mmCIF file of C-alpha atoms in Angstrom:
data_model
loop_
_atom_site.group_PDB
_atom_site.id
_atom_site.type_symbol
_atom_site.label_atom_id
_atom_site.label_comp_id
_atom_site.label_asym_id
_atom_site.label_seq_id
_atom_site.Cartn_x
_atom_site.Cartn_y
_atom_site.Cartn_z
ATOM 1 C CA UNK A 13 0.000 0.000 0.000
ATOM 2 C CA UNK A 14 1.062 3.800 -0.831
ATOM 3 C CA UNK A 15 2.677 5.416 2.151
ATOM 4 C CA UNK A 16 0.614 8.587 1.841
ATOM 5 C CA UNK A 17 -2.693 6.704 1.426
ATOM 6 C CA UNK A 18 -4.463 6.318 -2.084
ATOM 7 C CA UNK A 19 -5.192 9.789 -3.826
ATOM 8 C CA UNK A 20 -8.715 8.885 -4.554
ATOM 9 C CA UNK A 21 -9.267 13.009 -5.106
ATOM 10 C CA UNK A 22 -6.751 12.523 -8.572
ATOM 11 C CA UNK A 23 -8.358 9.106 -9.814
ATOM 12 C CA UNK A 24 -11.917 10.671 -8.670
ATOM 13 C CA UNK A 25 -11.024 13.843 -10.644
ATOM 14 C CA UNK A 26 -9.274 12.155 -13.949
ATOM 15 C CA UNK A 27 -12.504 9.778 -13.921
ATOM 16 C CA UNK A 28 -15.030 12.080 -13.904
ATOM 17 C CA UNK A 29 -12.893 14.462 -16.490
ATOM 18 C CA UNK A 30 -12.825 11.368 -18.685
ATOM 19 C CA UNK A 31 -16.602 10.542 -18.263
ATOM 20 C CA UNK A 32 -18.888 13.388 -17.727
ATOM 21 C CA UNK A 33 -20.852 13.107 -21.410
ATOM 22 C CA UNK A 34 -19.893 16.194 -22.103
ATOM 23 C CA UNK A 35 -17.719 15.523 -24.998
ATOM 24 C CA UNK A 36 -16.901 12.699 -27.119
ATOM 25 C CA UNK A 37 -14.809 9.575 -26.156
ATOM 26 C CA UNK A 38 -11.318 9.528 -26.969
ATOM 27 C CA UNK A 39 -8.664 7.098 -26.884
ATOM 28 C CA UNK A 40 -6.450 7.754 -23.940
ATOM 29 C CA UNK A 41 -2.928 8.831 -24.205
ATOM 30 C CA UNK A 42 0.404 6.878 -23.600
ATOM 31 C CA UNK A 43 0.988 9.456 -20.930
ATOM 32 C CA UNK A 44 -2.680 8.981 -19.205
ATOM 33 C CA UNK A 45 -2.582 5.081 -19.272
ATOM 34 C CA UNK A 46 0.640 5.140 -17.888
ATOM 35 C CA UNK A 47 -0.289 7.962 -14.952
ATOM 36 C CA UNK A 48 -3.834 5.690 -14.224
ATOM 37 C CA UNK A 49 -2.282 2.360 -14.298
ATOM 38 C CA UNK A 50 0.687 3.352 -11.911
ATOM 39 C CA UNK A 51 -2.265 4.957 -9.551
ATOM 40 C CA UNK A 52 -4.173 1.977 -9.539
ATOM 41 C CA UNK A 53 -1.228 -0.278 -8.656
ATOM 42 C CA UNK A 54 -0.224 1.721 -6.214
ATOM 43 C CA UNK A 55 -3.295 0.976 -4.090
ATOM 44 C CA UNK A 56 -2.704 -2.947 -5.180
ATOM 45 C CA UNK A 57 -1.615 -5.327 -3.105
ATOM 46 C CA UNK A 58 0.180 -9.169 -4.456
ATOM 47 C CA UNK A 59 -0.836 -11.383 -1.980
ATOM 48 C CA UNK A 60 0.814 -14.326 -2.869
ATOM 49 C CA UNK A 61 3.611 -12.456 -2.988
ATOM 50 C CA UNK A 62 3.203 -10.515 0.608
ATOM 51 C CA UNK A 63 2.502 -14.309 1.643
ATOM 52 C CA UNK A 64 6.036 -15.215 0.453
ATOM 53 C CA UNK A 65 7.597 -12.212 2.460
ATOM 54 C CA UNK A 66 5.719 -13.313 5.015
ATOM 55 C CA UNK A 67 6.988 -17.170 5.172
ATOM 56 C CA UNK A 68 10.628 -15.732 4.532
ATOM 57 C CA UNK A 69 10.391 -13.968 7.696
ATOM 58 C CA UNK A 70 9.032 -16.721 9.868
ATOM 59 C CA UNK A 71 11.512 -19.371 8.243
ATOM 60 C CA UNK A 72 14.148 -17.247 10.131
ATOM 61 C CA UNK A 73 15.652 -17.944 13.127
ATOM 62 C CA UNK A 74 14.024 -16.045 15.972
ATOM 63 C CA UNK A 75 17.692 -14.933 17.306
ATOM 64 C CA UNK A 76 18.393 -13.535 14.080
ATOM 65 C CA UNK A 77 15.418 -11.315 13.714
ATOM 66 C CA UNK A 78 15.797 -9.746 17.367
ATOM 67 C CA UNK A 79 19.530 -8.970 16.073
ATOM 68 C CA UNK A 80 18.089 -7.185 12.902
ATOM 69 C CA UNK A 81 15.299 -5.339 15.807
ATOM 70 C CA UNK A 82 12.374 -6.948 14.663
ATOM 71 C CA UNK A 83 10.438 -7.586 17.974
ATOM 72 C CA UNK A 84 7.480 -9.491 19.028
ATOM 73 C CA UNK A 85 4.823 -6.811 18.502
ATOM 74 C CA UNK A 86 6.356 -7.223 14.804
ATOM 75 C CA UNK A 87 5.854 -10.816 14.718
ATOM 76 C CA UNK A 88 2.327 -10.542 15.750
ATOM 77 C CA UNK A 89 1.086 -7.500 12.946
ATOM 78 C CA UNK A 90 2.594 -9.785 10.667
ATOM 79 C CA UNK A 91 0.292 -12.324 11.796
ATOM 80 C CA UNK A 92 -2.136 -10.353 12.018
ATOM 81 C CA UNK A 93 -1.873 -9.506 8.102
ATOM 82 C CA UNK A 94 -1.823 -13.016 7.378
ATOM 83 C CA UNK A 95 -4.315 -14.021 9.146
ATOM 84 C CA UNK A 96 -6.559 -11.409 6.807
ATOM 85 C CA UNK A 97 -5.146 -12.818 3.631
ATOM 86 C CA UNK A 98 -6.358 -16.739 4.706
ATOM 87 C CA UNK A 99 -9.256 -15.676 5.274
ATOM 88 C CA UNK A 100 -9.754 -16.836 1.622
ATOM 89 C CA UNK A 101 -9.695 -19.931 1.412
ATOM 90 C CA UNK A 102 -7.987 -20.351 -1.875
ATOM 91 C CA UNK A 103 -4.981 -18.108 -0.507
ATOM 92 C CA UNK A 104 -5.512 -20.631 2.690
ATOM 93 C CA UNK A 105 -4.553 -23.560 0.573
ATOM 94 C CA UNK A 106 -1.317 -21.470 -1.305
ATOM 95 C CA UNK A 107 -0.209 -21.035 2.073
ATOM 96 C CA UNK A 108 0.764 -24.647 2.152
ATOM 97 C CA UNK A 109 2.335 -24.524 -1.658
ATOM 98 C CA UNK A 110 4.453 -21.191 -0.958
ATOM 99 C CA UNK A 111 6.075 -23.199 2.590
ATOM 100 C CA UNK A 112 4.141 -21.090 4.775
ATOM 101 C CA UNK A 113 2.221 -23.589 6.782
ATOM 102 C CA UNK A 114 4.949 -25.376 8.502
ATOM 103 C CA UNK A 115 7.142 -22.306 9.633
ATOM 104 C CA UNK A 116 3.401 -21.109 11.231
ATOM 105 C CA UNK A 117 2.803 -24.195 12.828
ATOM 106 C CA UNK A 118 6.306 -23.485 14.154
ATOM 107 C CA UNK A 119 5.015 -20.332 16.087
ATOM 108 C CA UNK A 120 2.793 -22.240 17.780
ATOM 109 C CA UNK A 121 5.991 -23.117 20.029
ATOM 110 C CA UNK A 122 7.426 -19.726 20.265
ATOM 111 C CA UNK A 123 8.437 -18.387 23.565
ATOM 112 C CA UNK A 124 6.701 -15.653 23.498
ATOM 113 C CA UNK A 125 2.509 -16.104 24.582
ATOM 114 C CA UNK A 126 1.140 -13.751 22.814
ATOM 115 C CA UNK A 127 2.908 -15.163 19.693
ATOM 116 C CA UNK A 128 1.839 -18.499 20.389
ATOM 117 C CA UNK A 129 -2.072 -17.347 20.517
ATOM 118 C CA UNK A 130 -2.099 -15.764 17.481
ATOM 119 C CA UNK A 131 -0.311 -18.321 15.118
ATOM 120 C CA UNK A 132 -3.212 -20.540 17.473
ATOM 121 C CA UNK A 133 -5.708 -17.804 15.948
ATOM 122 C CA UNK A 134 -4.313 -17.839 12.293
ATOM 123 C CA UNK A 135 -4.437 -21.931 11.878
ATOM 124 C CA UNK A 136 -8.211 -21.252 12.733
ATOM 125 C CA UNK A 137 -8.909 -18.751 10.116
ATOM 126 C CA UNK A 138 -6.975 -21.636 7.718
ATOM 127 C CA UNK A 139 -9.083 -24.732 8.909
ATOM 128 C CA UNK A 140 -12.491 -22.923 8.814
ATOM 129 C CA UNK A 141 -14.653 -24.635 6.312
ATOM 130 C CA UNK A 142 -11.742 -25.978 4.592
ATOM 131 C CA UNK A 143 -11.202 -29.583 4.348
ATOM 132 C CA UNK A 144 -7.989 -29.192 2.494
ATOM 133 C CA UNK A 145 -6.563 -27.000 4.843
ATOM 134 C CA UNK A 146 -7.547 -29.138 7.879
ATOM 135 C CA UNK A 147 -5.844 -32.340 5.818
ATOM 136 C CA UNK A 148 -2.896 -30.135 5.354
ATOM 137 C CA UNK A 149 -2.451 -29.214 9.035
ATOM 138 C CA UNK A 150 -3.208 -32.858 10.348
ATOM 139 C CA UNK A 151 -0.119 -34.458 7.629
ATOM 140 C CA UNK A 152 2.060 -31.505 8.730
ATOM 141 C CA UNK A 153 1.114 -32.611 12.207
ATOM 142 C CA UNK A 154 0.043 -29.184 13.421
ATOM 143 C CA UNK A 155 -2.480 -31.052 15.811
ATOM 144 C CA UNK A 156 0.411 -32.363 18.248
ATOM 145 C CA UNK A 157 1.286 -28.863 19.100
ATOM 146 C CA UNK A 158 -2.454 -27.276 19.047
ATOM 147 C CA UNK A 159 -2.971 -30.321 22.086
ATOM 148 C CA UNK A 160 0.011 -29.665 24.144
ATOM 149 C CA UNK A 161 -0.791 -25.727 24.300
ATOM 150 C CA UNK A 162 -4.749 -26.916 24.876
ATOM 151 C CA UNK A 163 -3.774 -28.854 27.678
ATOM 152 C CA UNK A 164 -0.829 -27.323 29.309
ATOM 153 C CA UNK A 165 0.175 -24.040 28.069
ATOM 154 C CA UNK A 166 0.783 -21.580 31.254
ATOM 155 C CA UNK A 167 -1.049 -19.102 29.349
ATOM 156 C CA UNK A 168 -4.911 -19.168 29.605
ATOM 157 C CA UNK A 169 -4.999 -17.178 26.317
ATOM 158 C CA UNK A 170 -2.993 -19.696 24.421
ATOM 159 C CA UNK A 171 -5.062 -22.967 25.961
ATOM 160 C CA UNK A 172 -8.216 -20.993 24.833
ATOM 161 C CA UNK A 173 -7.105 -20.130 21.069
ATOM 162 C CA UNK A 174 -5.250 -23.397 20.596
ATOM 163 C CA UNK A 175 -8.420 -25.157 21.648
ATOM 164 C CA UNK A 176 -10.696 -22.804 19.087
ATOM 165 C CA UNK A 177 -8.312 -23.873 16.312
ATOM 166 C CA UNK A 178 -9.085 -27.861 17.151
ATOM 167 C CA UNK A 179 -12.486 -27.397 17.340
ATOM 168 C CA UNK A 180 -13.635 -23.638 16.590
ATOM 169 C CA UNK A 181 -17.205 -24.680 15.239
ATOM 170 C CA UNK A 182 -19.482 -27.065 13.751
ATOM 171 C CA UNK A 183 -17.287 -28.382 10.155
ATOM 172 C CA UNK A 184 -14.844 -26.043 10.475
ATOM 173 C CA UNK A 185 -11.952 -27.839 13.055
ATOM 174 C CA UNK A 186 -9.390 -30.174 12.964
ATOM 175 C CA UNK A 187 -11.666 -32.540 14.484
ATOM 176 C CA UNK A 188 -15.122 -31.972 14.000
ATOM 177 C CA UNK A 189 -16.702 -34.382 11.087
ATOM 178 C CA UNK A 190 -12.737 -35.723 11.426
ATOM 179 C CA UNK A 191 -12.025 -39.297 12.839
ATOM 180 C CA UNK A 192 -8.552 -39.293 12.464
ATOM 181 C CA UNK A 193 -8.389 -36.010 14.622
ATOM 182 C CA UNK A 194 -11.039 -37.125 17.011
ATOM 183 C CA UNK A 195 -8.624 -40.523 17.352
ATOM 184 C CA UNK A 196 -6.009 -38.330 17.969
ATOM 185 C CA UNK A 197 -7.635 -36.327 20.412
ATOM 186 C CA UNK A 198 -8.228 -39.414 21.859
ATOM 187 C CA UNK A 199 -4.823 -40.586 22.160
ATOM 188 C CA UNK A 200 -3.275 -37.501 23.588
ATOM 189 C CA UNK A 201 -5.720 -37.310 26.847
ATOM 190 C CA UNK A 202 -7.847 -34.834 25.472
ATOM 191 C CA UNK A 203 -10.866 -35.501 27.921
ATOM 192 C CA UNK A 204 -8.498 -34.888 30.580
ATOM 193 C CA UNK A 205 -7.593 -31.492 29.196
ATOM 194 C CA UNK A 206 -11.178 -31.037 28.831
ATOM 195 C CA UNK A 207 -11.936 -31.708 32.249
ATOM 196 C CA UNK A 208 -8.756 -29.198 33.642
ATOM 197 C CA UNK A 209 -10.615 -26.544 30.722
ATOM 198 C CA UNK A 210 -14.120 -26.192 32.229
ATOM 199 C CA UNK A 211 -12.834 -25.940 36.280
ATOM 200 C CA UNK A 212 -10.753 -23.387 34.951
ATOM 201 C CA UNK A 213 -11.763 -19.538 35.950
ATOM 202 C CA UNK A 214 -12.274 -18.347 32.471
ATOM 203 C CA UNK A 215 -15.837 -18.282 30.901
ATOM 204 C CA UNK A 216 -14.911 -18.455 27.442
ATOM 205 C CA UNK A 217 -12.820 -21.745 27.512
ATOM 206 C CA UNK A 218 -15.142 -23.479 29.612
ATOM 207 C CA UNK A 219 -17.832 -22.644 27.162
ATOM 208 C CA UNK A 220 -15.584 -23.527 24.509
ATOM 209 C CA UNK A 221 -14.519 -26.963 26.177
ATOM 210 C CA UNK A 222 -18.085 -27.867 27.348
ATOM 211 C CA UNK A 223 -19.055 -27.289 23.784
ATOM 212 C CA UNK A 224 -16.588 -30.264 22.309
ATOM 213 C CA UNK A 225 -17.714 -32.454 25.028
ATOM 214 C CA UNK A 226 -21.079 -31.862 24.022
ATOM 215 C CA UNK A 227 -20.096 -32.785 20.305
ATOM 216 C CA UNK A 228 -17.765 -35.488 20.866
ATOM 217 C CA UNK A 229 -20.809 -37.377 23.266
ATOM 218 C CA UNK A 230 -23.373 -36.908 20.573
ATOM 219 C CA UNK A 231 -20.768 -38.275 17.789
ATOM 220 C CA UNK A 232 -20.082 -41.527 19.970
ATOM 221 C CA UNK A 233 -22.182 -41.981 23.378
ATOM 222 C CA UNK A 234 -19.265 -44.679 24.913
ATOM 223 C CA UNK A 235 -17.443 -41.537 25.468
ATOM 224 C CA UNK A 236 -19.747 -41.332 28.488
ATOM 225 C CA UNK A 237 -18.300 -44.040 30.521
ATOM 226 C CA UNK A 238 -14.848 -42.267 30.103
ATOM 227 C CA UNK A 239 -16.633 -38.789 30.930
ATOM 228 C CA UNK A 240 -18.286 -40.340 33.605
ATOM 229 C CA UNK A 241 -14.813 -41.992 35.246
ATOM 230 C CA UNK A 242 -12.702 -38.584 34.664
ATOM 231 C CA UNK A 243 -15.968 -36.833 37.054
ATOM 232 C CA UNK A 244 -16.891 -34.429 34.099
ATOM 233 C CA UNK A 245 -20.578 -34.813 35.021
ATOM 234 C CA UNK A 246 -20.208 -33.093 38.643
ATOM 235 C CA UNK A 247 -18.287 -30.301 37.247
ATOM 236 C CA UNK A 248 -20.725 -29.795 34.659
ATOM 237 C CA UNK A 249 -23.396 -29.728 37.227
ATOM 238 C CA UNK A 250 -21.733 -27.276 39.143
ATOM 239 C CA UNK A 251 -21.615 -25.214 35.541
ATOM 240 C CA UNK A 252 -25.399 -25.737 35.059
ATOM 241 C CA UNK A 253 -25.338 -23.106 38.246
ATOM 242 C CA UNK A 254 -23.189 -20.625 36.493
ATOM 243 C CA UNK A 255 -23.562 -16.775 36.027
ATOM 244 C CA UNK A 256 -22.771 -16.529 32.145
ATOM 245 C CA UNK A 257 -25.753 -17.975 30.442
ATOM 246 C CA UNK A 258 -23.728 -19.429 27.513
ATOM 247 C CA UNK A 259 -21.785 -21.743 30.353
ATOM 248 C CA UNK A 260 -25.431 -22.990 31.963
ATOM 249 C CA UNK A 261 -26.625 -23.519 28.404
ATOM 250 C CA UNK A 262 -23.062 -25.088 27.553
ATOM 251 C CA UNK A 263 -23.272 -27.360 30.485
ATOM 252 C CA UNK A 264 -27.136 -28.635 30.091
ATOM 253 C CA UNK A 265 -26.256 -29.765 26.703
ATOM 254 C CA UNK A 266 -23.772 -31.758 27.382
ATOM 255 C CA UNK A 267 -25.687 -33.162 30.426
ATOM 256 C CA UNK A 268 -28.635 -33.812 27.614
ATOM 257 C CA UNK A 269 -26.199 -36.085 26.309
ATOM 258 C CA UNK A 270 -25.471 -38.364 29.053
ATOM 259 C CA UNK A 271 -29.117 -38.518 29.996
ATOM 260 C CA UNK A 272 -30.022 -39.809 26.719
ATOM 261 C CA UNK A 273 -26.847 -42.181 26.829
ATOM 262 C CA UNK A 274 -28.602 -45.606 27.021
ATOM 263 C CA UNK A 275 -25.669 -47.923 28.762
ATOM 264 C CA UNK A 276 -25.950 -45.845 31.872
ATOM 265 C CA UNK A 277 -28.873 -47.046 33.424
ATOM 266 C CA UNK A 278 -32.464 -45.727 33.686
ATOM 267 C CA UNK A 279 -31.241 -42.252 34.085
ATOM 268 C CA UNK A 280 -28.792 -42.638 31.385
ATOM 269 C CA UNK A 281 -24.959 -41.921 31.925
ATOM 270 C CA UNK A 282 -25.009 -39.302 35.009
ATOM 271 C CA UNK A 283 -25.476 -42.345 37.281
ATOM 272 C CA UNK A 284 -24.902 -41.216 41.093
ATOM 273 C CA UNK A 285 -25.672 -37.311 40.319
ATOM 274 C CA UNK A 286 -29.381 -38.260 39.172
ATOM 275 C CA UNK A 287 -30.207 -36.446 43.019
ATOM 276 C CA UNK A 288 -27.782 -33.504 42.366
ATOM 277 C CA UNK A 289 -29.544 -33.095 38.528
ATOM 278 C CA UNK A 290 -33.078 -33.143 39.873
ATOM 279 C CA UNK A 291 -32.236 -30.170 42.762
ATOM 280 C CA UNK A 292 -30.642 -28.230 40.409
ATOM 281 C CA UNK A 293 -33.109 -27.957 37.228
ATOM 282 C CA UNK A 294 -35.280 -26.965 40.267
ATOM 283 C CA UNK A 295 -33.034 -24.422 40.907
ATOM 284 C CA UNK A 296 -33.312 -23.489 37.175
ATOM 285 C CA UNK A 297 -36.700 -23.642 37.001
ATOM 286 C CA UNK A 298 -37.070 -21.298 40.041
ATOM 287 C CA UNK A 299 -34.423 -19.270 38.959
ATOM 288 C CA UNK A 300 -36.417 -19.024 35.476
ATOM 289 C CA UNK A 301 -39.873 -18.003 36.832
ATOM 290 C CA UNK A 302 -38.400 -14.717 38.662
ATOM 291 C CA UNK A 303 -36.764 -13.462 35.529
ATOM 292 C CA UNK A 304 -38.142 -10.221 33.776
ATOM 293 C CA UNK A 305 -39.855 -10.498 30.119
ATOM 294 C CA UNK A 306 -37.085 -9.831 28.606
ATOM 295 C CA UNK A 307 -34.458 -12.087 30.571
ATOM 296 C CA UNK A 308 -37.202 -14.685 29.569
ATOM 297 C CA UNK A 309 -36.488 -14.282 25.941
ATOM 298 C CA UNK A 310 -32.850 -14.226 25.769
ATOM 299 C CA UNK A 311 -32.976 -17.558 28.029
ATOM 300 C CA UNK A 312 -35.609 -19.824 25.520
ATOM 301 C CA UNK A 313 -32.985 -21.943 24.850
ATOM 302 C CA UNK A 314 -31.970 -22.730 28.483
ATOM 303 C CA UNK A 315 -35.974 -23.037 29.249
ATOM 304 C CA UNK A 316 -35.805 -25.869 26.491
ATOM 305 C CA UNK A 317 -32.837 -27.877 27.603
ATOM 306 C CA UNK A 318 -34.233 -27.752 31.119
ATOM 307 C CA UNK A 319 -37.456 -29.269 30.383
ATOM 308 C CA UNK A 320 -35.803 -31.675 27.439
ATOM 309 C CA UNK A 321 -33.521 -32.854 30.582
ATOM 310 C CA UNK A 322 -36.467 -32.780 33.152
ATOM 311 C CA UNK A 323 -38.047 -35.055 30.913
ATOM 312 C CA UNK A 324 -35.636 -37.526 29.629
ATOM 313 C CA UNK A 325 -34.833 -38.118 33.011
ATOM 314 C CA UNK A 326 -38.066 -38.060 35.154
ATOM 315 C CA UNK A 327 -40.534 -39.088 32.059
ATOM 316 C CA UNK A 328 -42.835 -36.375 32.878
ATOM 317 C CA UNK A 329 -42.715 -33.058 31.587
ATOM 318 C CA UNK A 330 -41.372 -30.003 33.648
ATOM 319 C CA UNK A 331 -43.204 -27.176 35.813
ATOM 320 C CA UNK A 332 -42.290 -24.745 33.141
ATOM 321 C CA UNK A 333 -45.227 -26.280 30.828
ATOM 322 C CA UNK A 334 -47.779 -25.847 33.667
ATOM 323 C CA UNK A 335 -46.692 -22.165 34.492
ATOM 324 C CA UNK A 336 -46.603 -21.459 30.574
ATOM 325 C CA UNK A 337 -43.183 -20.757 30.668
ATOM 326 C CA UNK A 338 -41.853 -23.283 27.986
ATOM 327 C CA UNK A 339 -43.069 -21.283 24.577
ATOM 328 C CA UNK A 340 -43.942 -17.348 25.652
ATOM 329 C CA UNK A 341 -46.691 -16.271 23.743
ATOM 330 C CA UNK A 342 -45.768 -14.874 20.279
ATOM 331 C CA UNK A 343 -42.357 -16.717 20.485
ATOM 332 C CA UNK A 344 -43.441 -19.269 17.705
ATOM 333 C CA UNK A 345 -45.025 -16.713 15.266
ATOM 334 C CA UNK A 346 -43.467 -16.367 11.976
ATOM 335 C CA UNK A 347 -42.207 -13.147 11.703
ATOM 336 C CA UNK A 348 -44.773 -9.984 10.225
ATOM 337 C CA UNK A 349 -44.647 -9.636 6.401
ATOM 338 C CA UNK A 350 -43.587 -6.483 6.401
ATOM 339 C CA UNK A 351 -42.308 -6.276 2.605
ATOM 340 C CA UNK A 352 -45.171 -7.726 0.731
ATOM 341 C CA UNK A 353 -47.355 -4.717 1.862
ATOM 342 C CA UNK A 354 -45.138 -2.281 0.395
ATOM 343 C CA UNK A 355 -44.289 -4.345 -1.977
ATOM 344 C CA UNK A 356 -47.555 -5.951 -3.242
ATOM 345 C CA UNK A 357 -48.158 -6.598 -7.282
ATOM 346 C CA UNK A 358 -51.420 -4.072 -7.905
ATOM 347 C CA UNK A 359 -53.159 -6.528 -9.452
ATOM 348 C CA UNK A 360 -53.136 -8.973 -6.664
ATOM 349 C CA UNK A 361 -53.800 -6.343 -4.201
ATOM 350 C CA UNK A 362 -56.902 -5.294 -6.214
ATOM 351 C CA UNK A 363 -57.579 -9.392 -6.561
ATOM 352 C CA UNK A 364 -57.336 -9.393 -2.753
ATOM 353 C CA UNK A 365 -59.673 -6.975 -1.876
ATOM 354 C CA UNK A 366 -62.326 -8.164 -4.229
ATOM 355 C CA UNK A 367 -62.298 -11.550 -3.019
ATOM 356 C CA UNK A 368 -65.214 -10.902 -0.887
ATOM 357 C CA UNK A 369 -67.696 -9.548 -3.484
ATOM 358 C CA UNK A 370 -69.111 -12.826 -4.585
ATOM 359 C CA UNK A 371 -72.760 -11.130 -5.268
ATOM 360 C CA UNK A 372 -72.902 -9.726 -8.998
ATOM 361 C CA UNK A 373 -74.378 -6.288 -8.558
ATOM 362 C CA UNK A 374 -77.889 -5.593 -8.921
ATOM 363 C CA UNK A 375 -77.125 -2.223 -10.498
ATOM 364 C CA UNK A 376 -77.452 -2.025 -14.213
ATOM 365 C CA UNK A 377 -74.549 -0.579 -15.245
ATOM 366 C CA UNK A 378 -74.521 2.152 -17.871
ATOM 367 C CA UNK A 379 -73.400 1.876 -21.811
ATOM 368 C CA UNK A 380 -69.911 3.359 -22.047
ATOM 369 C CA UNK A 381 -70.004 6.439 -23.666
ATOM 370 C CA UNK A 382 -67.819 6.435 -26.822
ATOM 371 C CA UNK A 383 -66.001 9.548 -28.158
ATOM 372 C CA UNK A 384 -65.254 9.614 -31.665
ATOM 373 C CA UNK A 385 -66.839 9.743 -35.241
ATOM 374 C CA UNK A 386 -70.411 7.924 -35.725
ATOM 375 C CA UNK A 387 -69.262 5.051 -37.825
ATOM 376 C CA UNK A 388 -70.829 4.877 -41.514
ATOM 377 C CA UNK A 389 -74.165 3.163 -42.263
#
């Protein structure tokens, strides 16, 4: 990019000289192709060719780029900037081709935290809804490092983003919709980071680890029995009390899922905390009829899971049905048609309000008077 910023006032001012219909068109001169084309590229940027840059400068040693002053802060804008160029998921893929992938997987071990959170960050951006990227990553084994930062970085920052990289959202991880990476997971104790994730004090990576568990018991249901022996159940009990919403809601769906797990009995895989369950969706409940009208809407969902857990456990439906708490009134009506009214063909709207005229009139209705010459006998 130009130093000084584009100068949108020239091209704005040469365009409009060049365009106004005020005079004929005229082929443009050597001198004014040259002047536009060298504007325009000015403002242009090669990515594939920043992206090399890029991958030069994290290919070199880290020693040798503090000698030439180029400091962590550095490191990270230039992550930053790559981060915006994978966001495409074609330039994702060239990542790989230029050499870039490996030498980013290699920040993921960098002694600096804030370094290590944002190459944790970037591998995100390249996995998200891209199977090729996420088989790229896997056979350049950038999962190995993603689970040792999940599960025992120092840094709460770089646990949290290494664990949105391996499972960020719904088809868009390393392992969701991925058995080799769920194996893998597996393998490397990754229930037992998950259980270390959610008794940890911040919100957003327990919500973030209760979330996998949620997935990973409705992809395969004898995950329960390990859940169950690792004590994941009581903690998320104890979340299923929490202040941040999105942690209760977290927590009750993954408790949905070992309710409905059939090898655990006739309360399904929470076993001994049936009791514990039972007082605290009472608690919910309770806690759900004081809200305000408006705390009512924002919590539908948890009003759902507590009654879908009530009854998958108890067989009977919850006291949220009785005191008509379950569906608010108005909360399953399609939204108002706002558009068509404005937006209504005039013929149908004059169809529409005709509709209930089905009596012919009883008024004789008069010969149309016609203008013009009396036509020859």
């Amino acid at each position: 990019m130009a130093k000084d910023g584009p100068n949108w006032d020239g091209l704005l001012k040469w365009s409009i000289a060049n365009s106004d219909g005020t005079r004929p068109t005229h082929n443009l001169s050597e001198e004014d192709k040259r002047w536009f084309m060298e504007a325009m590229q000015s403002q242009t940027v090669d990515v594939i060719k920043r992206m090399k840059e890029i991958t030069m400068v994290m290919q070199t040693p880290e020693q040798v780029l503090e000698a030439q002053g180029v400091t962590a802060a550095d490191i990270e804008d230039m992550l930053d900037e790559l981060q915006e160029h994978v966001e495409s998921i074609d330039m994702a893929n060239d990542l790989h081709s230029i050499g870039g992938l490996v030498p980013l997987l290699g920040y993921l071990k960098n002694s600096h935290a804030n370094i290590r959170a944002k190459a944790a960050e970037v591998v995100s951006t390249i996995v998200q809804n891209n199977p090729r990227s996420q088989q790229l990553v896997m056979e350049a084994n950038g999962l190995e490092p993603l689970l040792s930062n999940f599960a025992s970085d120092p840094d709460v920052t770089v646990r949290t983003k290494a664990l949105g990289a391996i499972s960020c959202g719904y088809n868009c991880s390393l392992i969701r919709y991925n058995k080799p990476g769920i194996a893998a997971f597996r393998l490397a104790n990754g229930y037992a980071a998950l259980r270390d994730a959610v008794g940890a004090d911040s919100a957003r990576f327990q919500r973030k680890a209760l979330n996998l568990i949620q997935y990973l018991l409705h992809e395969n249901h004898s995950d329960c029995n390990v859940v169950n022996e690792l004590g994941l159940p009581r903690v998320m009990l104890h979340l299923a009390s929490s202040e941040d919403a999105e942690v209760r809601e977290a927590a009750l769906r993954g408790l949905l899922e070992l309710a409905r797990d059939k090898t655990g009995g006739s309360n399904g895989g929470l076993g001994e905390e049936d009791e514990k369950l039972k007082q605290i969706l009472e608690e919910r409940i309770k806690g759900i009829s004081l809200m305000s009208p408006e705390d009512l809407g924002a919590a539908r969902e948890e009003r759902q899971l507590v009654d879908c857990l009530w009854s998958t456990c108890y067989k009977e439906p919850s006291s949220l049905r009785e005191k008509g708490l379950l569906s608010l009134p108005g909360e399953d009506d399609p939204p108002p048609d706002v558009a068509s009214k404005h937006f209504e063909p005039p013929l149908r709207g004059w169809a529409a309000n005709h509709t209930g005229d089905s009596k012919p009139s009883v008024k004789k209705q008069e010969a149309p008077l016609l203008l013009g010459p009396i036509p020859p006998n």
